[in-house]
GROMACS .gro file of C-alpha atoms in nm:
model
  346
    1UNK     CA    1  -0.435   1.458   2.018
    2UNK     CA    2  -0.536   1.851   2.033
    3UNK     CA    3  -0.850   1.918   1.738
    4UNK     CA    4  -0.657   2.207   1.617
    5UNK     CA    5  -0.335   1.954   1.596
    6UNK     CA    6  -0.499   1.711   1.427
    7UNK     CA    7  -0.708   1.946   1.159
    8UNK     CA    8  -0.333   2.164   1.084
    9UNK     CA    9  -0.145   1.776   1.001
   10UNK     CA   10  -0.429   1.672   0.804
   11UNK     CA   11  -0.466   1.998   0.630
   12UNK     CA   12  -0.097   1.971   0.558
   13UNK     CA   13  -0.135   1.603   0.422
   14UNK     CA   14  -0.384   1.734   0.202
   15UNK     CA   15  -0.163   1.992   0.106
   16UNK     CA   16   0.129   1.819   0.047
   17UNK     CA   17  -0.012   1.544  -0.156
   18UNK     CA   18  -0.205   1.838  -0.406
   19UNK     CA   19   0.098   2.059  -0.450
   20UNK     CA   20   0.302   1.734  -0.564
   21UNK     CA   21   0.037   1.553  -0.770
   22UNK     CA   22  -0.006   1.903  -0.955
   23UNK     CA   23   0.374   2.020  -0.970
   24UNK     CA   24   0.554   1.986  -1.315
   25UNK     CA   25   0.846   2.132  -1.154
   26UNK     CA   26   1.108   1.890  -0.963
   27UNK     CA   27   1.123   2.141  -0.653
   28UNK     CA   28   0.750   2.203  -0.630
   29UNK     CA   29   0.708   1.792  -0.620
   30UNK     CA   30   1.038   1.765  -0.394
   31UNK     CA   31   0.830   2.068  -0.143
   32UNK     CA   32   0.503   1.837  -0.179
   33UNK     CA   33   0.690   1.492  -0.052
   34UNK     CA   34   0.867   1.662   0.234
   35UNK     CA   35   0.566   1.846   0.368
   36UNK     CA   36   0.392   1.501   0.362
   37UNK     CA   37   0.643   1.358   0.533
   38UNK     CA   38   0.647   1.614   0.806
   39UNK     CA   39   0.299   1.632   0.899
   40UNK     CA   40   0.265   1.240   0.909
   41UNK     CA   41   0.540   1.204   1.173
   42UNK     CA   42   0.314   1.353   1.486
   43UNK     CA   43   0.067   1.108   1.400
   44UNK     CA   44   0.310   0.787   1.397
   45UNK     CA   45   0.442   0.946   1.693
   46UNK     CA   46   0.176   1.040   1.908
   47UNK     CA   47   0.138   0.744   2.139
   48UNK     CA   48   0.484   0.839   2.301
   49UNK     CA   49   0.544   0.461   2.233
   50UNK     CA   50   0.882   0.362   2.279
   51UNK     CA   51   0.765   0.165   1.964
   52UNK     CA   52   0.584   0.437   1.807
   53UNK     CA   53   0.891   0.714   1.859
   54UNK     CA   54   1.156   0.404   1.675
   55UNK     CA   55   0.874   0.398   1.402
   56UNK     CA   56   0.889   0.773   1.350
   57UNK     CA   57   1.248   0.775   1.323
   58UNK     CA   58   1.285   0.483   1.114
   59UNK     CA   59   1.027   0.687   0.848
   60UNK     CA   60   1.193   1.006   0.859
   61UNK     CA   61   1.565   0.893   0.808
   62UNK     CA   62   1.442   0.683   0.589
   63UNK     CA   63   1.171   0.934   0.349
   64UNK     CA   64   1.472   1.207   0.415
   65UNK     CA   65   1.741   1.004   0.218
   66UNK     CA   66   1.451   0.942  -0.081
   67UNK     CA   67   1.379   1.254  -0.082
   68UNK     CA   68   1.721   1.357  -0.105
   69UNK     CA   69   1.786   1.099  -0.407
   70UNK     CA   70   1.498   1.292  -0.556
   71UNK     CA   71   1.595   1.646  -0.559
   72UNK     CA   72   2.003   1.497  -0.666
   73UNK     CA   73   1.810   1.299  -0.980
   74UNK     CA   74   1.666   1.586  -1.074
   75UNK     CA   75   1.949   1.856  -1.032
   76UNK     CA   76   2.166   1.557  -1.232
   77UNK     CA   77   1.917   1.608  -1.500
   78UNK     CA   78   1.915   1.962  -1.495
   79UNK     CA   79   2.308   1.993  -1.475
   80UNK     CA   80   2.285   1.745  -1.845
   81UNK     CA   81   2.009   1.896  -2.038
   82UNK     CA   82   1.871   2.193  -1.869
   83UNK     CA   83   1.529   2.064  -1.809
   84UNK     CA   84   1.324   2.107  -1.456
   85UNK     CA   85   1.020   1.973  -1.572
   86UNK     CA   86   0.921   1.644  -1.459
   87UNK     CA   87   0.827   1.470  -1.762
   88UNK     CA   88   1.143   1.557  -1.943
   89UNK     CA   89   1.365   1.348  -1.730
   90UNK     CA   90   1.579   1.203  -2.017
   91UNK     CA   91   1.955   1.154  -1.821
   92UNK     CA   92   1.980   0.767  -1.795
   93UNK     CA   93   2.196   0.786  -1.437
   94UNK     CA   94   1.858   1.048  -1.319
   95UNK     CA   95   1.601   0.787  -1.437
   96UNK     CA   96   1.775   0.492  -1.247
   97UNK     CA   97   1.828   0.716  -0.931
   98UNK     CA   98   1.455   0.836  -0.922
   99UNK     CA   99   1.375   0.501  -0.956
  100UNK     CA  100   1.560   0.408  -0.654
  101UNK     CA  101   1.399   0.698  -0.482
  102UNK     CA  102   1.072   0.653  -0.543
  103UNK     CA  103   1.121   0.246  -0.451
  104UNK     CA  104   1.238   0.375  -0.127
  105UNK     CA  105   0.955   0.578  -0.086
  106UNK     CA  106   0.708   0.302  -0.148
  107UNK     CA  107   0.903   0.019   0.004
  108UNK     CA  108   0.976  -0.138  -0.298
  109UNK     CA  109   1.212  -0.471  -0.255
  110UNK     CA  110   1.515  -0.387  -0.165
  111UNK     CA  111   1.419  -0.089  -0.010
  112UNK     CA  112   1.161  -0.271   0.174
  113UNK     CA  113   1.264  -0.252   0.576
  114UNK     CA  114   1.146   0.008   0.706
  115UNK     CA  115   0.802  -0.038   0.586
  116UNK     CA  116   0.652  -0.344   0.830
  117UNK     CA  117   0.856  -0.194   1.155
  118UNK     CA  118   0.713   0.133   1.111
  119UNK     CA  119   0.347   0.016   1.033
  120UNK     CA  120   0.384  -0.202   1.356
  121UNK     CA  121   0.477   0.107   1.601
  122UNK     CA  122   0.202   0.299   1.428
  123UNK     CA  123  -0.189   0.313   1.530
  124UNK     CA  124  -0.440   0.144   1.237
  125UNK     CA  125  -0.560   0.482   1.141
  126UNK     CA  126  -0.201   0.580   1.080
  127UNK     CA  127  -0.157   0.268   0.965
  128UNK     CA  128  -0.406   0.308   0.704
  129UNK     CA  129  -0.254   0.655   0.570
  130UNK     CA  130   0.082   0.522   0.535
  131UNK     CA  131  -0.053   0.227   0.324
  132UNK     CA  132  -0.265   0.468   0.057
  133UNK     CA  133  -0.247   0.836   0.118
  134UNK     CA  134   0.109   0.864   0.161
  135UNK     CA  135   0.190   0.615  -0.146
  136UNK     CA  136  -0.031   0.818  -0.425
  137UNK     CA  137   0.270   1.085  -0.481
  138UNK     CA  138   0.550   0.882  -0.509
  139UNK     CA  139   0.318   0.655  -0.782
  140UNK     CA  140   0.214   0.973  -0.953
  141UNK     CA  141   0.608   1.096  -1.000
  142UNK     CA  142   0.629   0.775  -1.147
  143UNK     CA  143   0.334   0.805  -1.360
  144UNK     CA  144   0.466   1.140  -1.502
  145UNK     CA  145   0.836   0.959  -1.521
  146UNK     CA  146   0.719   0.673  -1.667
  147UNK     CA  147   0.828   0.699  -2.024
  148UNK     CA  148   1.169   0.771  -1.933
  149UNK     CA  149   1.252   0.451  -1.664
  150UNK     CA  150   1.450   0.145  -1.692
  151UNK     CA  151   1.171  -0.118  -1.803
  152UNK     CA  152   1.465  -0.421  -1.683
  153UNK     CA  153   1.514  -0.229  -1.317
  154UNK     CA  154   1.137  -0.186  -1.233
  155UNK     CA  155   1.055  -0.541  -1.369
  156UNK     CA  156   1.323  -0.701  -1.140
  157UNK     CA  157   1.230  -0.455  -0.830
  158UNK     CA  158   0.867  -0.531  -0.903
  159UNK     CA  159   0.907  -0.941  -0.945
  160UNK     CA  160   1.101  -0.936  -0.596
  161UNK     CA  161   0.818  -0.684  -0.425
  162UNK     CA  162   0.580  -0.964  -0.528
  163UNK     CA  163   0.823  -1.300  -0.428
  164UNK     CA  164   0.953  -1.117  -0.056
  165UNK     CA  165   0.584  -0.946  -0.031
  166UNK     CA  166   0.432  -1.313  -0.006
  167UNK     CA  167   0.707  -1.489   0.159
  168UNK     CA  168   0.814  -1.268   0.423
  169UNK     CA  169   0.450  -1.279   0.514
  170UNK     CA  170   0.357  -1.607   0.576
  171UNK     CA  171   0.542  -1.631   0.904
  172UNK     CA  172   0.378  -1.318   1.053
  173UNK     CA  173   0.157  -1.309   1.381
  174UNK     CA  174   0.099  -0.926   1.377
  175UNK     CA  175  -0.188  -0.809   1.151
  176UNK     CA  176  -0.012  -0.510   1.079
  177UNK     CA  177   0.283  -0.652   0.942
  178UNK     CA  178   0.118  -0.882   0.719
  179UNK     CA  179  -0.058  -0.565   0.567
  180UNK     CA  180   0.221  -0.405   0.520
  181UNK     CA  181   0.417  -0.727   0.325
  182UNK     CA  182   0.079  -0.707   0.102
  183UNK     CA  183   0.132  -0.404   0.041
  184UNK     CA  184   0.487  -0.419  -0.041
  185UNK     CA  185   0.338  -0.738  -0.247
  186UNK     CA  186   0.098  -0.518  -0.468
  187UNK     CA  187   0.365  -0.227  -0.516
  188UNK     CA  188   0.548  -0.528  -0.702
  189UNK     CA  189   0.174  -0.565  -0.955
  190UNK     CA  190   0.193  -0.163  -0.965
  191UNK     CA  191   0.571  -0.152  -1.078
  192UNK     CA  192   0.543  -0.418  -1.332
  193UNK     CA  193   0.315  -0.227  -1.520
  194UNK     CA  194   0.404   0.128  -1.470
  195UNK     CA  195   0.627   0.136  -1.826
  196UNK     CA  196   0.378  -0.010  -2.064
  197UNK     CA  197   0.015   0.042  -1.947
  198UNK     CA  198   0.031   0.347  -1.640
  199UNK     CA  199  -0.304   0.399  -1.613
  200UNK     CA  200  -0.328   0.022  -1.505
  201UNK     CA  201  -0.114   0.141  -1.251
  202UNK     CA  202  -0.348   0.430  -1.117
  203UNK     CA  203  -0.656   0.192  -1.146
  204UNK     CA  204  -0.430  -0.090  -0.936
  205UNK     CA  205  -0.339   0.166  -0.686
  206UNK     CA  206  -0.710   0.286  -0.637
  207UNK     CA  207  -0.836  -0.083  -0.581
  208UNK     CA  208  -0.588  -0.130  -0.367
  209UNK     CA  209  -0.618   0.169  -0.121
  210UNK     CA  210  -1.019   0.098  -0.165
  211UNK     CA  211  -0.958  -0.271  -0.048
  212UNK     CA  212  -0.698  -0.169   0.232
  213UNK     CA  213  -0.863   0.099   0.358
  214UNK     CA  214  -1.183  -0.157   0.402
  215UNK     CA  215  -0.951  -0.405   0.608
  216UNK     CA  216  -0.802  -0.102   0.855
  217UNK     CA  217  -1.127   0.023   0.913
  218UNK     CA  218  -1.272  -0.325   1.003
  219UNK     CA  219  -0.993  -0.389   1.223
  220UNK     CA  220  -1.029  -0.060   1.377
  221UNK     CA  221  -1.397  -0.117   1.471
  222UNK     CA  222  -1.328  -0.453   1.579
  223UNK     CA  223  -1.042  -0.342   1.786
  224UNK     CA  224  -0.808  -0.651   1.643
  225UNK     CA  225  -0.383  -0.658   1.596
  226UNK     CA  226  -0.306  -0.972   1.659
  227UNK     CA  227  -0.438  -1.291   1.470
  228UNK     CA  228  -0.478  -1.444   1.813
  229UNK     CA  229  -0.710  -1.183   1.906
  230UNK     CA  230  -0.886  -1.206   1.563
  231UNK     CA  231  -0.981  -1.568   1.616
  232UNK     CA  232  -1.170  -1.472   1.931
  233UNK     CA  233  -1.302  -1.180   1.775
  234UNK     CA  234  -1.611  -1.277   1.518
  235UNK     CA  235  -1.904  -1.250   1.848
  236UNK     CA  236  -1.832  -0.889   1.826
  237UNK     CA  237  -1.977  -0.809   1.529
  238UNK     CA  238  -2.053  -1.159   1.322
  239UNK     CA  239  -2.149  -1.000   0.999
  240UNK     CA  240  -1.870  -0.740   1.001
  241UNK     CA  241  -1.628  -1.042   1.036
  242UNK     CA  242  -1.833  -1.236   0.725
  243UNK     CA  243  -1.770  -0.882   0.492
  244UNK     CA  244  -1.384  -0.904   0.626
  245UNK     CA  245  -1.342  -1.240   0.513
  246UNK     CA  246  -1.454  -1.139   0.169
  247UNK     CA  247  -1.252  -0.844   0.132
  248UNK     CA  248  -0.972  -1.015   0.265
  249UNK     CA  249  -0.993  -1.287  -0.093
  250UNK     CA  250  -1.097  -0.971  -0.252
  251UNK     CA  251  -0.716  -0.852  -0.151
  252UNK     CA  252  -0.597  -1.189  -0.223
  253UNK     CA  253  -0.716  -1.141  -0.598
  254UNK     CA  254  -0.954  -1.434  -0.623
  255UNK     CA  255  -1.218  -1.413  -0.928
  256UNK     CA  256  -1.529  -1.311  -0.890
  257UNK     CA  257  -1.391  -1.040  -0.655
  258UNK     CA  258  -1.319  -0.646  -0.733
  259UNK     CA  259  -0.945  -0.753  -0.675
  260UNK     CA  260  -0.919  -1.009  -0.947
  261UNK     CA  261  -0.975  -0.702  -1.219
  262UNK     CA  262  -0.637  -0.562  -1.176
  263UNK     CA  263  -0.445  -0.883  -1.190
  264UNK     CA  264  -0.634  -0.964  -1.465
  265UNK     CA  265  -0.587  -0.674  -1.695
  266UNK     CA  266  -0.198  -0.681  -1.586
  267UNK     CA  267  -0.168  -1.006  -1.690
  268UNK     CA  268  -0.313  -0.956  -2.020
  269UNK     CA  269  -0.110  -0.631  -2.084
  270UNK     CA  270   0.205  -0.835  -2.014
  271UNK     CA  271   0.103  -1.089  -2.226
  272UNK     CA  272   0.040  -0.847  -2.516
  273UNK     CA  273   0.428  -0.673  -2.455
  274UNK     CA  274   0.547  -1.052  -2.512
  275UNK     CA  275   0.664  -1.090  -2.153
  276UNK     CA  276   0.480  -1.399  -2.049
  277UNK     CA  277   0.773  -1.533  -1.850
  278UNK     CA  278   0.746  -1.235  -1.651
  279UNK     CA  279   0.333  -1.254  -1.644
  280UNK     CA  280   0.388  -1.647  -1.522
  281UNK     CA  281   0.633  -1.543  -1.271
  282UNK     CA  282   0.440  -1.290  -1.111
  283UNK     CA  283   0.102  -1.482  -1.099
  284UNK     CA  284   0.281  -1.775  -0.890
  285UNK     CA  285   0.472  -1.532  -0.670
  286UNK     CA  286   0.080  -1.424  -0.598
  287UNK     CA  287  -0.004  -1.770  -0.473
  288UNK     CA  288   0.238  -1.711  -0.154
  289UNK     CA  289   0.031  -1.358  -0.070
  290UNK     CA  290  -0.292  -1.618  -0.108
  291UNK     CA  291  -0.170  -1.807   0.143
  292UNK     CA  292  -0.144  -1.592   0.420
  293UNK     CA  293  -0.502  -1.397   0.333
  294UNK     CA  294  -0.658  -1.725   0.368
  295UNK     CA  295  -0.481  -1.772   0.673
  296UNK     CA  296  -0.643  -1.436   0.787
  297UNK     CA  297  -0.974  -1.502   0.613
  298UNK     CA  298  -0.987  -1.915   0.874
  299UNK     CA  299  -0.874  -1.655   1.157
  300UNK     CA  300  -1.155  -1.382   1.068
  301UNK     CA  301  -1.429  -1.684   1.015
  302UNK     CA  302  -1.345  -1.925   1.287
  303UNK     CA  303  -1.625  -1.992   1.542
  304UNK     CA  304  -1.414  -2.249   1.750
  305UNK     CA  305  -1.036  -2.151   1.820
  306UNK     CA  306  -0.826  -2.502   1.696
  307UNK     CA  307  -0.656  -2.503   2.054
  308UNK     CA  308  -0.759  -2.616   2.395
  309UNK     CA  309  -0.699  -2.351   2.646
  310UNK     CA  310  -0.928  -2.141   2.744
  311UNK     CA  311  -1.017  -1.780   2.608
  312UNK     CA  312  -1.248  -1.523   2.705
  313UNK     CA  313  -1.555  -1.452   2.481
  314UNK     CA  314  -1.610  -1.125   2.348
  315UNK     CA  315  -1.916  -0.905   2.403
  316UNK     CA  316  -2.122  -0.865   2.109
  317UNK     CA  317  -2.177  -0.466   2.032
  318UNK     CA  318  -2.514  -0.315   1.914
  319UNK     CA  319  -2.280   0.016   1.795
  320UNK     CA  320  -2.415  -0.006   1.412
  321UNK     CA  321  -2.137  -0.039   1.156
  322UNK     CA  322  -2.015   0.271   1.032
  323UNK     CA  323  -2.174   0.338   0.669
  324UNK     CA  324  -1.794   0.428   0.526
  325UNK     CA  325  -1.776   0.097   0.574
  326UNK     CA  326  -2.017  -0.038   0.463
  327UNK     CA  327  -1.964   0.113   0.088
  328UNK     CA  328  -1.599   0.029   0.090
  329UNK     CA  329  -1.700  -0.322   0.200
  330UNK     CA  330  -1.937  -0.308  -0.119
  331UNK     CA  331  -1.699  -0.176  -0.323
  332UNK     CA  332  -1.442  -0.412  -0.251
  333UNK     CA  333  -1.620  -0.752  -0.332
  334UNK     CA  334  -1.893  -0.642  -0.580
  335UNK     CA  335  -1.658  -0.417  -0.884
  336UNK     CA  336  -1.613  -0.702  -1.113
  337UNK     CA  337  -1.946  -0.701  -1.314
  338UNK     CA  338  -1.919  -0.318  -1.366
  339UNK     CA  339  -1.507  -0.337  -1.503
  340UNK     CA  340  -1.640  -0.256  -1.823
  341UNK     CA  341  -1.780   0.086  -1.707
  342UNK     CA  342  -1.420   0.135  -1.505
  343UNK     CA  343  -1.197   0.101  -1.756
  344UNK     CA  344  -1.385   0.360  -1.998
  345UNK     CA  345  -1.383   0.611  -1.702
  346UNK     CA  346  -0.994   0.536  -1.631
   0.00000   0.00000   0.00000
């Protein structure tokens, strides 16, 4: 793609993201989304795919209709009390439609579908946007909103994210779309939350796009979609592969791991609102999304591929990892010791 191209859709990412994180008005935030939306579609899109073009429909029909739901929330709240500002969104019938907005602007269960095909048609940098930079302004309307949402809607939306997140996963082949069912798995940790503890929320979300953006980047060096290709993959760069398989359990949530903090302090907060059913629920609906990052994690570590045919080693590369990298890779596996110091910032 053309420098100038590329530097004007960023720019307008950038831009869209800002004006909506920093709007208190519905139209300013409603502006924000669609000029995100807009400038992300040349980039799913620019492989001239036939894959790539379906992907780039599939998100804009799909963010279009959200974004729609948005601005008719809000102009049904305005019509009953007079209020444009986002954090006075008091109409019950506005708070459940936002909520089904902003779930199918995350790919929240059931609004889930369009999220694996279009990560599929799209590149792993793209990839990696849609998974973190494009989900932080739906997650801060629903920050500002929080207050005013259904707590029994967003638990059941969030307990199905985490039950379809896991098991719609395990049967995957494609790396991408078992990052994007993970994904739609930890929306279902976010949503749980967002009502009684948000700034769990935020410090989930940042974890998350820290750990993600760690896995996309790996891939991307190593050049890997497929877990076939990912078995053969480890005498390309051996100790990037070790780092993946940690950040991969890191994802997963395992203890002593950055990624265990958040389900941790999520549990805890449910347990203090008396909803330990719920907390139970949602831990064992975890243990499905364990299963396939451990099935990743054997396909990132294996040295012998557990079939007979033959495969074609891969060239080791001297290229020196990239140092982004490297700190995210850090980050990801070595945050646990220091949640003290976390939680007093967030």
């Amino acid at each position: 793609m053309n420098p100038q191209a590329s530097l004007i859709f960023a720019t307008s990412l950038l831009l869209g993201t800002t004006i909506t994180i920093s709007s208190n008005h519905w139209i300013m935030a409603w502006t924000g989304l669609e000029i995100n939306t807009l400038a992300i579609l040349p980039l799913i899109s620019k492989s001239h795919h036939p894959r790539a073009i379906e992907a780039a429909t599939k998100y804009f029909l799909t963010q279009a209709a959200a974004s729609a739901l948005v601005l008719f929330s809000s102009m049904t709240n305005a019509w009953h009390t007079g209020q444009w500002d986002i954090t006075q969104l008091t109409h019950p019938m506005s708070c459940l439609i936002l909520t089904s907005a902003i779930a199918m602007k995350l790919g929240l269960v059931p609004f889930h579908f369009w999220f694996p095909e279009v990560l599929q048609g799209s590149t792993l940098t793209t990839g990696l946007l849609l998974s973190t930079a494009m989900k932080l302004p739906p997650i801060t309307l629903l920050y500002m909103t929080s207050p005013s949402l259904n707590p029994t809607l967003l638990t059941t939306l969030a307990i199905l994210s985490a039950a379809l997140g896991g098991w719609m996963g395990l049967n995957q082949t494609q790396i991408r779309k078992i990052l994007a069912f993970s994904s739609i798995s930890h929306l279902g940790w976010m949503a749980i939350i967002i009502i009684y503890n948000p700034k769990l929320t935020l410090l989930n979300f940042y974890l998350y796009a820290m750990m993600t953006a760690t896995v996309f980047l790996t891939l991307n060096t190593i050049k890997v979609l497929k877990l076939s290709t990912l078995m053969t993959a480890w005498t390309k760069i051996p100790s990037l592969n070790a780092m993946l398989l940690l950040t991969l359990l890191s994802l997963a949530g395992l203890p002593p791991l950055t990624g265990f903090l958040p389900k941790w302090l999520i549990i805890q907060e449910l347990t203090k609102q008396e909803m330990a059913p719920a907390a139970t629920l949602i831990s064992l609906l975890s243990l499905l999304s364990l299963f396939f990052y451990l099935r990743l994690a054997y396909c990132t570590t294996i040295t012998l591929p557990p079939h007979t045919t033959n495969h074609m080693k891969q060239w080791r590369t001297n290229k020196p990892t990239n140092i982004t990298i490297a700190i995210l890779t850090t980050m990801s596996v070595m945050l646990l010791p220091i949640s003290p110091m976390i939680l007093t910032i967030v």
